[in-house]
XYZ file of C-alpha atoms in Angstrom:
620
model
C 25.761 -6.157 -17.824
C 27.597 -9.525 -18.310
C 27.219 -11.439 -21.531
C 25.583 -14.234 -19.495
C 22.499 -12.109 -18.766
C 22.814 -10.457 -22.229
C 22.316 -13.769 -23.529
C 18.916 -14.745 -21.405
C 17.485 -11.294 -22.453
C 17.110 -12.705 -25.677
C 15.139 -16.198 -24.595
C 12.916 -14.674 -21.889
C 9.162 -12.295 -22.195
C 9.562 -8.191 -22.344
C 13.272 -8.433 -22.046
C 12.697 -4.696 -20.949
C 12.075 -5.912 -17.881
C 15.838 -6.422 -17.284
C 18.155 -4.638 -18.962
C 18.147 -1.370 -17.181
C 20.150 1.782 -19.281
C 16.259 3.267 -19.132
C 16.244 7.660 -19.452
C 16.940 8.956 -15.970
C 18.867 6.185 -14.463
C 21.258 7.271 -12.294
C 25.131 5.988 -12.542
C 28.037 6.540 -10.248
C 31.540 6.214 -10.126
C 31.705 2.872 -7.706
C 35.536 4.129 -6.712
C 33.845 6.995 -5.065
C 30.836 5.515 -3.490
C 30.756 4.090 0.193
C 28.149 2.571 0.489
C 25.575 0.449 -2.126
C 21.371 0.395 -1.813
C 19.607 -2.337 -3.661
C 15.900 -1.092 -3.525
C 13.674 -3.460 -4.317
C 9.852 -3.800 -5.544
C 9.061 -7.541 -5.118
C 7.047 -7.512 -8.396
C 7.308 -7.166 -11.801
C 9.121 -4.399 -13.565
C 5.962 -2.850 -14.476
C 4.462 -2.337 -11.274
C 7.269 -1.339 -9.775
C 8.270 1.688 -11.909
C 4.837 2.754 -11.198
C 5.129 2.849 -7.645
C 5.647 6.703 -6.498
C 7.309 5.895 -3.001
C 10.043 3.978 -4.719
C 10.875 6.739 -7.060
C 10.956 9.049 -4.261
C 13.586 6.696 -1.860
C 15.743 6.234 -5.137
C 16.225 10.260 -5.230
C 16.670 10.519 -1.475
C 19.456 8.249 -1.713
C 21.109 9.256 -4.440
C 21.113 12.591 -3.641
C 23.553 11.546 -1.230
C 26.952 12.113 -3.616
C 28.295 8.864 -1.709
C 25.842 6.581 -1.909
C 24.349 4.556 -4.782
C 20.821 3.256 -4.682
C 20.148 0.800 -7.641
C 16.281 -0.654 -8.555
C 15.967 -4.368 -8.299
C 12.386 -6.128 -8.970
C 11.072 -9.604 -8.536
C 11.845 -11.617 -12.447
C 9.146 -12.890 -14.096
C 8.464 -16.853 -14.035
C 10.268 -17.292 -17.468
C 13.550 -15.410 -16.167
C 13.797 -17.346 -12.763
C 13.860 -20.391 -14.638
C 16.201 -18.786 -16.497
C 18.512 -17.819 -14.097
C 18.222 -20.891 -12.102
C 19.600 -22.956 -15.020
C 22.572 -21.021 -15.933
C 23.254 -20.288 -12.073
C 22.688 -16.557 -12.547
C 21.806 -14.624 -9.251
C 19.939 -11.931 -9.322
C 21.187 -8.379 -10.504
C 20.618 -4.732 -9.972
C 19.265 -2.503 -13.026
C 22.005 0.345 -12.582
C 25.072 -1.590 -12.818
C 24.239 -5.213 -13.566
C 26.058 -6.266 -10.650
C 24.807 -9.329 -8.526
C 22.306 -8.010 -5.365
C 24.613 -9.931 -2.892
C 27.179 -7.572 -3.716
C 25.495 -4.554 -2.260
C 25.933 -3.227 1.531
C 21.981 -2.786 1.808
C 19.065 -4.417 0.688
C 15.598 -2.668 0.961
C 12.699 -4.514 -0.080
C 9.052 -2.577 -0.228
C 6.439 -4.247 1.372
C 3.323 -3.067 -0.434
C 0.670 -5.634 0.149
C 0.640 -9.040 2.135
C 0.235 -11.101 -0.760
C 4.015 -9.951 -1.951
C 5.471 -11.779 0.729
C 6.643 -14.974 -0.861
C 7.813 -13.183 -4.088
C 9.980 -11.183 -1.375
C 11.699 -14.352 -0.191
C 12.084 -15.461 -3.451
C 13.894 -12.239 -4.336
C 16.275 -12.775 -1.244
C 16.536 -16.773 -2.950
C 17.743 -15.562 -6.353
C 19.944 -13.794 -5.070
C 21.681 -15.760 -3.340
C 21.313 -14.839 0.232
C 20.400 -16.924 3.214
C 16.527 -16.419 3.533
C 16.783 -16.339 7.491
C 18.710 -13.045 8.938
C 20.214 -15.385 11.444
C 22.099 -17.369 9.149
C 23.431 -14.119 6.975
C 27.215 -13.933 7.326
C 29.171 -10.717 7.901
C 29.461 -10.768 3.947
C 25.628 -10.519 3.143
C 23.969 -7.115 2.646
C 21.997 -5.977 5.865
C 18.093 -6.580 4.732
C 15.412 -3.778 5.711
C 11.925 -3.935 5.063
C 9.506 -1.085 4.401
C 6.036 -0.546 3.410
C 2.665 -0.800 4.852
C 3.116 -4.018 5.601
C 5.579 -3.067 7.600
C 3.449 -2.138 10.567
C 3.250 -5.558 11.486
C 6.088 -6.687 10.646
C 6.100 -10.144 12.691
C 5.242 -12.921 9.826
C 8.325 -11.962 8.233
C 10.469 -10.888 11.020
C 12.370 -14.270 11.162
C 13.544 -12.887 6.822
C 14.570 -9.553 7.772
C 17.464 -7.606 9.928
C 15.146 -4.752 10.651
C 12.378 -2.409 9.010
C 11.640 1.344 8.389
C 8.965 2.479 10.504
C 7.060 5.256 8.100
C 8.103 7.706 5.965
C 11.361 7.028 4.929
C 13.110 9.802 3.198
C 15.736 10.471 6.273
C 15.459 8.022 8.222
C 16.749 5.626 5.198
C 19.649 8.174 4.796
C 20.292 8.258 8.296
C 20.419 4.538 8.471
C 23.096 4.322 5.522
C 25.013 7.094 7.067
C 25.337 5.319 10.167
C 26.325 2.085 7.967
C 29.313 4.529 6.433
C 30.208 5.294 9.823
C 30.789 2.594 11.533
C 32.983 0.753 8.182
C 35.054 4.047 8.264
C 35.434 3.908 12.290
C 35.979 -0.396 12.084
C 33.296 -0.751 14.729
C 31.065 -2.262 12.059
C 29.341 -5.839 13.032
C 26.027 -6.948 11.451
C 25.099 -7.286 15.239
C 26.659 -3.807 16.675
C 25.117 -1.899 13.654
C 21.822 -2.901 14.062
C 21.613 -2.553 17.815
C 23.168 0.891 17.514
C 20.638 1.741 14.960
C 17.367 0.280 16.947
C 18.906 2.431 20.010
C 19.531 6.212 17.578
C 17.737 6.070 14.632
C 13.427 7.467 14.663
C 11.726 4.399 12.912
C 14.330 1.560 12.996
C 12.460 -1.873 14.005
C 15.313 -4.783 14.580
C 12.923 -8.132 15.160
C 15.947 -9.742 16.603
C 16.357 -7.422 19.557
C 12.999 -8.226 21.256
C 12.267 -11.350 22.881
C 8.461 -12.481 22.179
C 6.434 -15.010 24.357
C 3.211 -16.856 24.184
C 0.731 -18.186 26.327
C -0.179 -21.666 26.178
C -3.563 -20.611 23.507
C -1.554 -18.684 21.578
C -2.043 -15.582 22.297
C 1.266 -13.234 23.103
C 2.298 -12.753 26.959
C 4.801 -10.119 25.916
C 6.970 -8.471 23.630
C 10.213 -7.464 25.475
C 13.572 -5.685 24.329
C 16.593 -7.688 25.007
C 18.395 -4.220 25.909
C 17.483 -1.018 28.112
C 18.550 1.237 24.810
C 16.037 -0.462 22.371
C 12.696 1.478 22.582
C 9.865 -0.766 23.932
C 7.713 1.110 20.834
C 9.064 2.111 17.759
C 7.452 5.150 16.624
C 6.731 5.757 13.118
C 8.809 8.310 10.893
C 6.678 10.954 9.203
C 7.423 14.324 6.951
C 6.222 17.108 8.701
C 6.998 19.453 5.832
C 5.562 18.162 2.482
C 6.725 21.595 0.666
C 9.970 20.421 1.867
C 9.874 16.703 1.294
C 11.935 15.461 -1.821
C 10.039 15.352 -4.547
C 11.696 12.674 -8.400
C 11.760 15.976 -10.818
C 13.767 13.566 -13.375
C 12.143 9.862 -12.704
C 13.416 6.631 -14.504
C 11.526 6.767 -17.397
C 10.814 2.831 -18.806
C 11.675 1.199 -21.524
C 8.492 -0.892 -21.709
C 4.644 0.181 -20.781
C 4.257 0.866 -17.009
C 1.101 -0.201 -15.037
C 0.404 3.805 -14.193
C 1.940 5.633 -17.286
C 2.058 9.236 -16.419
C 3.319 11.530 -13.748
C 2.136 10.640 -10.516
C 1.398 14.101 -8.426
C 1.356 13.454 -4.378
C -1.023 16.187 -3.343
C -0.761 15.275 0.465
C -0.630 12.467 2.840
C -2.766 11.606 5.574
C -6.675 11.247 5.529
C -9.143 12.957 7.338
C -12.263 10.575 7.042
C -11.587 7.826 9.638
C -13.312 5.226 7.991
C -12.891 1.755 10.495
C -11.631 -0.433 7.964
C -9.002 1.834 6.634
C -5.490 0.819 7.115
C -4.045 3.368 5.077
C -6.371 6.352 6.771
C -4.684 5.658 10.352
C -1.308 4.912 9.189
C -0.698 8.004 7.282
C -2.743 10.437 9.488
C -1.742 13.173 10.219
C -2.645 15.356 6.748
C -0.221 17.285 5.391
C -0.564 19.144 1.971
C 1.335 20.277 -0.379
C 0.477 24.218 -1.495
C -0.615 24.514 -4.438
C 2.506 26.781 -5.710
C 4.799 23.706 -5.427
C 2.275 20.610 -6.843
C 2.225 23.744 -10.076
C 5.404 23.765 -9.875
C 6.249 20.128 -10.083
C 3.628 18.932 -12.269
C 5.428 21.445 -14.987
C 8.729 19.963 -13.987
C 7.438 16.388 -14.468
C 5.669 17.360 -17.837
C 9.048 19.035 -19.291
C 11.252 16.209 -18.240
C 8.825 12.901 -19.055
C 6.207 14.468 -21.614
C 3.711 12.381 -20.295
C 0.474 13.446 -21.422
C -1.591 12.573 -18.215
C -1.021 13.778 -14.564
C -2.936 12.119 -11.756
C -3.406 13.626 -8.496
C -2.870 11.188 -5.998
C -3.792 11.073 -2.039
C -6.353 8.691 -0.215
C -9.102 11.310 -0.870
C -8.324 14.203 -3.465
C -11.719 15.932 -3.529
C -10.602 16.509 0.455
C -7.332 18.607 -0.738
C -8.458 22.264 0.613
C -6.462 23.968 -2.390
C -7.854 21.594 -4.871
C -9.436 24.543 -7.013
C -6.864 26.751 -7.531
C -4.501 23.347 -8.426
C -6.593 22.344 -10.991
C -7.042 26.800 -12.154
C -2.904 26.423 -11.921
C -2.680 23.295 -13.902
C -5.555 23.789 -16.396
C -3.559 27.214 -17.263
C -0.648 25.211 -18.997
C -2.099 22.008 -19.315
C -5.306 22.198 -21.743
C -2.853 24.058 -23.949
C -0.252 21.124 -24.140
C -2.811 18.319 -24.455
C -1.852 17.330 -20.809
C -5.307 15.720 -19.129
C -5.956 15.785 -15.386
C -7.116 12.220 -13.664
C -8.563 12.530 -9.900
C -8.174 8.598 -8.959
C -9.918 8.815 -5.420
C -13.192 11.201 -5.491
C -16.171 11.294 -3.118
C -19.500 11.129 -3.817
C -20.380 13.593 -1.149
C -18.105 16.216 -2.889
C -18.301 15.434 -6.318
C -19.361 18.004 -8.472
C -20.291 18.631 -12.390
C -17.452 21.477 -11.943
C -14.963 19.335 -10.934
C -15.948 16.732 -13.449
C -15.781 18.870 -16.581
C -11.303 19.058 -14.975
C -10.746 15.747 -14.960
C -9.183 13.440 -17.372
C -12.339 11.267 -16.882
C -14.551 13.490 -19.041
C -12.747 11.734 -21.858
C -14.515 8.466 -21.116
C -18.059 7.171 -20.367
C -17.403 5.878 -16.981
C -17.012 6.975 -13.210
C -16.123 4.932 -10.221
C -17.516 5.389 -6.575
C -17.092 3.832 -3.494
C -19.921 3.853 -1.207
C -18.324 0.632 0.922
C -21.764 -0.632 2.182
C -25.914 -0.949 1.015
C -27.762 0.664 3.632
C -27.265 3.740 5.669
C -27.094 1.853 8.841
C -23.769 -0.182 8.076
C -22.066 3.271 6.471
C -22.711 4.373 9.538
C -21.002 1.198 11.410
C -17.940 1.812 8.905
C -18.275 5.717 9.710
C -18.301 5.888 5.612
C -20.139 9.646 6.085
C -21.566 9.583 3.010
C -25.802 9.278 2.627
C -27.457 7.580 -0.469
C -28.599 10.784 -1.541
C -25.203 12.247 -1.824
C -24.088 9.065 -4.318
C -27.712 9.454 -6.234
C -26.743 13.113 -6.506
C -23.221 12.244 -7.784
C -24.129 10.037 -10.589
C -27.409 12.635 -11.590
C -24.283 15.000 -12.157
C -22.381 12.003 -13.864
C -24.832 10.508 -16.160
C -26.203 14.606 -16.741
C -22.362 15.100 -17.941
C -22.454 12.747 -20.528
C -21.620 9.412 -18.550
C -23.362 6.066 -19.270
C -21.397 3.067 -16.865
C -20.708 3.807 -12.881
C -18.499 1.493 -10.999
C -19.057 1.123 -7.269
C -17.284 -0.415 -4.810
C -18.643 -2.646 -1.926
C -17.442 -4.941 0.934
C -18.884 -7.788 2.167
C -18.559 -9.672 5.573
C -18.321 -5.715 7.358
C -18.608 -6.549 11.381
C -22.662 -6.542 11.953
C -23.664 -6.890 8.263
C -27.054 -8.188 8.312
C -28.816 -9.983 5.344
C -30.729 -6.480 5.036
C -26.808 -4.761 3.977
C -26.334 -7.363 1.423
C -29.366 -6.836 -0.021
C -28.796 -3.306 -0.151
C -26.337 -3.718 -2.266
C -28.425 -4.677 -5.084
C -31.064 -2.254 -4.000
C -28.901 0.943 -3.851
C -27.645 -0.546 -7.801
C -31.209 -0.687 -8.916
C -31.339 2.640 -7.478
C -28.381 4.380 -9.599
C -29.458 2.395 -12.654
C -33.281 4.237 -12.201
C -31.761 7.530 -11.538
C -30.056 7.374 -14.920
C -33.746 7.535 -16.753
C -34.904 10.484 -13.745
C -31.675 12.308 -14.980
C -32.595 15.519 -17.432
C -29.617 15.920 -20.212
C -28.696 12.030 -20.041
C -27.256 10.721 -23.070
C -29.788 9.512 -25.711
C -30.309 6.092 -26.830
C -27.976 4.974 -24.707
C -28.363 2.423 -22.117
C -26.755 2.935 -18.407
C -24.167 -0.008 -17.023
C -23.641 -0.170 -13.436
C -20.897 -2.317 -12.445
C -20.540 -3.438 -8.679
C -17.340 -4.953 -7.364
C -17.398 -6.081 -4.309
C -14.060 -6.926 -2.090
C -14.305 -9.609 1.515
C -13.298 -7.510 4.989
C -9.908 -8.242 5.912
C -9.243 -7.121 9.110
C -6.093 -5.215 9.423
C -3.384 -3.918 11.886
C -4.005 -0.033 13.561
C -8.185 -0.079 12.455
C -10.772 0.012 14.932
C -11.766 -3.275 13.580
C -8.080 -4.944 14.376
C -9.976 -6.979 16.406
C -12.777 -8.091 14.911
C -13.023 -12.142 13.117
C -13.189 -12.141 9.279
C -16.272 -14.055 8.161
C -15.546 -17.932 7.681
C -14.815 -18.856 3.516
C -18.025 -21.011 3.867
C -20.091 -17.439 4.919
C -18.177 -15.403 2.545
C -19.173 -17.771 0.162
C -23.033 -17.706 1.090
C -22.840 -13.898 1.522
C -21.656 -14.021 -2.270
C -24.315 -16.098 -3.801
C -27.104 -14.147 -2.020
C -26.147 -10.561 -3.123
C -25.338 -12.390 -6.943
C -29.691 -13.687 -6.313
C -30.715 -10.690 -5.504
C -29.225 -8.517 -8.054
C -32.347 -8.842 -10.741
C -31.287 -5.678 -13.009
C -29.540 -6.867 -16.196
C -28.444 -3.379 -16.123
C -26.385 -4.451 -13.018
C -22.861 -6.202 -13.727
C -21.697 -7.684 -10.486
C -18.149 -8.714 -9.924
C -16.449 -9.781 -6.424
C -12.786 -10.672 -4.693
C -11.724 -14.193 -4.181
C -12.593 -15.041 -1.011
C -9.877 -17.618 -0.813
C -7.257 -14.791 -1.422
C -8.884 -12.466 0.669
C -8.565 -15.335 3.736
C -4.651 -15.501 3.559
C -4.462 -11.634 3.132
C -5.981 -11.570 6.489
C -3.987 -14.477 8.018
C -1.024 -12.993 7.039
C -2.326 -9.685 7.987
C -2.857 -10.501 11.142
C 0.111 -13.045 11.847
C 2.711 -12.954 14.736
C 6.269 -14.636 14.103
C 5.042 -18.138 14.515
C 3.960 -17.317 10.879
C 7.719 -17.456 9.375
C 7.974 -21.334 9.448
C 5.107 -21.563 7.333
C 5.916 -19.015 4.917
C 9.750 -20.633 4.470
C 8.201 -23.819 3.828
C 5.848 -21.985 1.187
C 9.102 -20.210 -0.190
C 11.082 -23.753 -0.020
C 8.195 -24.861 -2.460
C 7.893 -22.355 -5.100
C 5.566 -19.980 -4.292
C 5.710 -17.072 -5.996
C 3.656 -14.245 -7.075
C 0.793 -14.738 -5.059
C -0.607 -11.161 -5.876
C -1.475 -12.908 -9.489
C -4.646 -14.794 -9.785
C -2.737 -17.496 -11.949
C -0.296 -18.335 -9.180
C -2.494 -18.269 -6.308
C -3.342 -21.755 -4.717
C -5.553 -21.693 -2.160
C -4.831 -25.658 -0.855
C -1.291 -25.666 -1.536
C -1.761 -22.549 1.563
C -3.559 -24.904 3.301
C -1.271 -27.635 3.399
C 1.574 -25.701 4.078
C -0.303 -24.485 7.166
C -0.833 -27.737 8.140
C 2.164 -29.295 7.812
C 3.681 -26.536 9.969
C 0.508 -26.994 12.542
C -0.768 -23.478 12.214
C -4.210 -22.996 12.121
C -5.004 -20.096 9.985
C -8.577 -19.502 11.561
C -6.305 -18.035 14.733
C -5.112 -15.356 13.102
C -8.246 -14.457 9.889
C -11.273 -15.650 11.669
C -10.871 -15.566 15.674
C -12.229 -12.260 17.216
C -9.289 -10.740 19.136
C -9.348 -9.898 23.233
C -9.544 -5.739 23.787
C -6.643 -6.286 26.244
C -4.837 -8.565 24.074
C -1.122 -8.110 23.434
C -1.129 -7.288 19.790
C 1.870 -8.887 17.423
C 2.291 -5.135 15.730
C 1.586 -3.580 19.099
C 5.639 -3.090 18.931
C 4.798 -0.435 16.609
C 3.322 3.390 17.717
C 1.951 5.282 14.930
C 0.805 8.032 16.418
C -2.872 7.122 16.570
C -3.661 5.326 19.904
C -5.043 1.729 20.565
C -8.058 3.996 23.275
C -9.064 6.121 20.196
C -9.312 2.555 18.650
C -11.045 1.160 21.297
C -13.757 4.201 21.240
C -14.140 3.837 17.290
C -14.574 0.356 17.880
C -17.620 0.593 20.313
C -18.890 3.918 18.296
C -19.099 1.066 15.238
C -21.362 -1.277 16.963
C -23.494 1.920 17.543
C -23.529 2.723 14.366
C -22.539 6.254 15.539
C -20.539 8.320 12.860
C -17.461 10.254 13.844
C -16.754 13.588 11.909
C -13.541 14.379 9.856
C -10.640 15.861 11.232
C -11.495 18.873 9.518
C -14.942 19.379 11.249
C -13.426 18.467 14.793
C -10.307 16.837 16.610
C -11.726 13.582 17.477
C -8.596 12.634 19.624
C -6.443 10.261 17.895
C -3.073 10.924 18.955
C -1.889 11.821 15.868
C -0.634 14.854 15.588
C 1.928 14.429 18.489
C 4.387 12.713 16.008
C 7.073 14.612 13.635
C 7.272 17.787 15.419
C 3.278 17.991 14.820
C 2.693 18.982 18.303
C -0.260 21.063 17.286
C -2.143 21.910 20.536
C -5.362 20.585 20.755
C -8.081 20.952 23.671
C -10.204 18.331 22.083
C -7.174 16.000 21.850
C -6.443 13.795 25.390
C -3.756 12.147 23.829
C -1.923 15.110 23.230
């Protein structure tokens, strides 16, 4: 690190943040490395280093003895001003050397808010925001993420994306890179065409032509060559007993958001629920055995001692070894002082068993999402989950020594009814009465339920990808309703921004007309958007204006069934008919069952060498 950035460490918040040399970090010898990986987490340090699927590309990459992946995060307000004034450009945590430097520049794409503090990443250091205007000289920028299944408002910013799961195809991409330097065939251009046309889950904006028709609306998405797929489908690990697993992670200096050793127990989710992005995206499940998730956890434990492991997945009461993981674990880990956390339980499996394993014992509070108020919109949302079964899970709760519950709610669901919002503070009431019906309660101690309730964005690959997000104005109302006709001071009720929630779903939804706008919002400051304290809801609005988009088009307009879609580029497995049928099971309010009670025909499972035959399955 140069004595320029020493120097700002010293005038700048949680210097920490920047000045790398953490436990774990890994350092080569740059005379014997070919090619150079900037991976970036477009947020603070401390979120960051608690994100599992950047630990895991780091390893990947580095496992490769000629190739050097370095962490890079987004600097906080005081250090961009910082850097600005002493003409400092952003570095990389390994090495201190400047991010324009490097051969490759992957930014995660976690959440849509992110998106300006990505550009403003690509600002600092120094490289031409558009990928049209990068030189030969510039690193070759690839997105990744979520967000990456649409990946059309920022298309214009990036050279291409990673489709999925990234662990090879990431190496495979680099390889190539290495390849074509060592052959002299390398071109920014013939590099990324060759790896759109050879690599599984490469997505190069630039090689597809888009078109509109006169309402907006896309006529078609076309590649410019016959080698570029017309649908780029999704990378996935087929093996998860085989996938690379961070034994030794960077261990930071300062506090990280999620402080412990994160466990992946599987990926995928068998529930379906309509509004879930992350259910379709990730199907199919594939688990871990309970051997291995043993056998890491004990790695973890003897290379971090972290004194908390939390076993993470979408749903973790749905894991089918889940008791003999916890047996495993609880052998070694009660004796070491090591506590178990299970982040994402189920009300319909919850059990005073499973409680008494969990970290959560420790405290006086449980959290449950039962999405909706009334039976009939769970059903819309195919939630499959009754108000007995949460009644029954917080009996066992507030039985086990628990006095505060935390649910989780949406509002502005497609065919919410007064009645559902309502519900809300009904089924609240409910929990709060259940704790005085419950034998073995604590004594002289009063229950607190606390309700949060987050707006419906709709979002890409969901049966409800077509549906119009509620208006701010009804958000609003919907809002100040539920807040009337919550009456129980035993009741705490909490809710999103509605305002935030709006250009989430704009930006969600967006097609590449979208980039204008956000390079004006870049070209302004914004920054950190994710942060309630940076957020400005008109400063959105004018930029929108001034670039004459109208943000209703994209958050609030219900889309056509046989409308070209901007991520429809993208195949994830899961098909747009099984999204279709979900879609008009929804407005039946007819419940699908799990995967693991039957195959309702998603498509899935035809991806990664998951051929698994299926007679149910059409898509198959």
């Amino acid at each position: 690190m140069n004595e320029t950035i020493s120097s700002l460490l010293k005038t700048v918040e949680k210097p920490g943040r920047y000045s790398g040399g953490e436990y774990g970090a890994i350092l080569k010898d740059k005379a014997r490395v070919k090619a150079r990986f900037a991976f970036c987490f477009p947020d603070t340090y401390e979120i960051g280093m608690s994100n599992l699927g950047m630990r895991i590309l780091y390893g990947c990459l580095n496992r490769e003895q000629d190739i050097w992946c370095e962490r890079v995060f987004a600097p906080w307000v005081d250090m961009q001003q910082k850097m600005r004034e002493h003409g400092v450009p952003l570095w990389a945590h390994e090495s201190g050397d400047p991010v324009k430097d490097f051969d490759i520049l992957g930014i995660t794409l976690q959440y849509e808010m992110c998106y300006t503090t990505a550009l403003q990443v690509l600002a600092l250091s120094e490289i031409p925001l558009l990928a049209a205007e990068r030189g030969e000289d510039m690193p070759i920028v690839i997105g990744g993420g979520p967000c990456a299944y649409n990946p059309e408002p920022v298309a214009d910013f990036f050279d291409c994306f990673s489709i999925g799961e990234g662990e090879d195809n990431l190496v495979e991409f680099t390889r190539l890179y290495i390849k074509m330097k060592e052959e002299g065939t390398y071109t920014r251009a013939a590099f990324l065409h060759r790896a759109a046309a050879t690599i599984k889950g490469i997505y190069v904006p630039s090689l597809y032509t888009v078109t509109y028709h006169a309402d907006g609306t896309i006529a078609a998405i076309t590649p410019k060559y016959d080698d570029v797929p017309k649908q780029v489908e999704k990378c996935i690990m087929a093996d998860m007993d085989k996938a690379f697993f961070p034994e030794k992670p960077v261990m930071p200096y300062i506090e990280a958001v999620h402080d412990r050793i994160m466990l992946e127990v599987y990926r995928g989710c068998i529930r379906g629920c309509r509004f879930c992005q992350a259910g379709m995206i990730y199907r199919p499940v594939r688990e871990k055995t309970h051997e291995v998730l043993n056998r890491q956890a004990r790695c973890l434990y003897d290379n971090t001692g972290y004194e908390e492991i939390s076993l993470t997945s979408l749903s973790i009461s749905d894991y089918t070894e889940l008791e003999p993981l916890t047996r495993a674990l609880l052998d070694w880990t009660d004796k070491n002082m090591v506590s178990l956390s299970l982040p994402s339980l189920r009300v319909d499996s919850f059990s005073r068993e499973l409680m008494d394993r969990i970290a959560s014992v420790r405290t006086s509070s449980l959290t449950f999402a039962p999405e909706a108020g009334t039976q009939r919109l769970r059903d819309v949302i195919n939630k499959n989950v009754t108000e007995e079964d949460l009644l029954r899970a917080t009996r066992v709760a507030f039985a086990g020594g628990k006095t505060n519950v935390k649910l989780y709610f949406m509002n502005g669901l497609p065919t919410e009814t007064a009645d559902d919002i309502e519900g809300i503070a009904t089924l609240s009431s409910r929990v709060v009465h259940e704790y005085y019906q419950t034998e073995g309660r604590p004594k002289g101690r009063s229950p607190q339920v606390t309700i949060s309730v987050a707006c419906f964005i709709p979002k890409p690959f969901t049966p409800f990808q077509w549906e119009a997000q509620d208006t701010m104005e009804v958000l609003k109302e919907k809002q100040e309703y539920l807040y009337e006709k919550i009456t129980d001071r035993k009741v705490r009720y909490t809710h999103h921004d509605a305002r935030v929630s709006h250009i989430e779903a704009v930006l969600a939804r967006g097609n590449r007309t979208l980039g204008r706008a956000l390079l004006l919002a870049v070209q302004r400051g914004f920054c950190f958007d994710a942060w309630d304290e940076f957020f400005d809801y008109d400063k959105w609005l004018a930029v929108f204006d001034e670039c004459g988009i109208d943000p209703a088009f994209f958050a609030n307009r219900q889309m056509g069934l046989d409308e070209i879609l901007p991520w429809d580029v993208i195949d994830i497995g899961v098909s747009k008919s099984f999204f279709k049928r979900e879609r008009e099971k929804a407005y039946a309010a007819t419940t699908t069952p799990s995967c693991r009670e039957a195959c309702s025909g998603c498509g899935a499972n035809r991806l990664g060498g998951l051929r698994t035959p299926c007679p149910d399955c059409k898509e198959v």
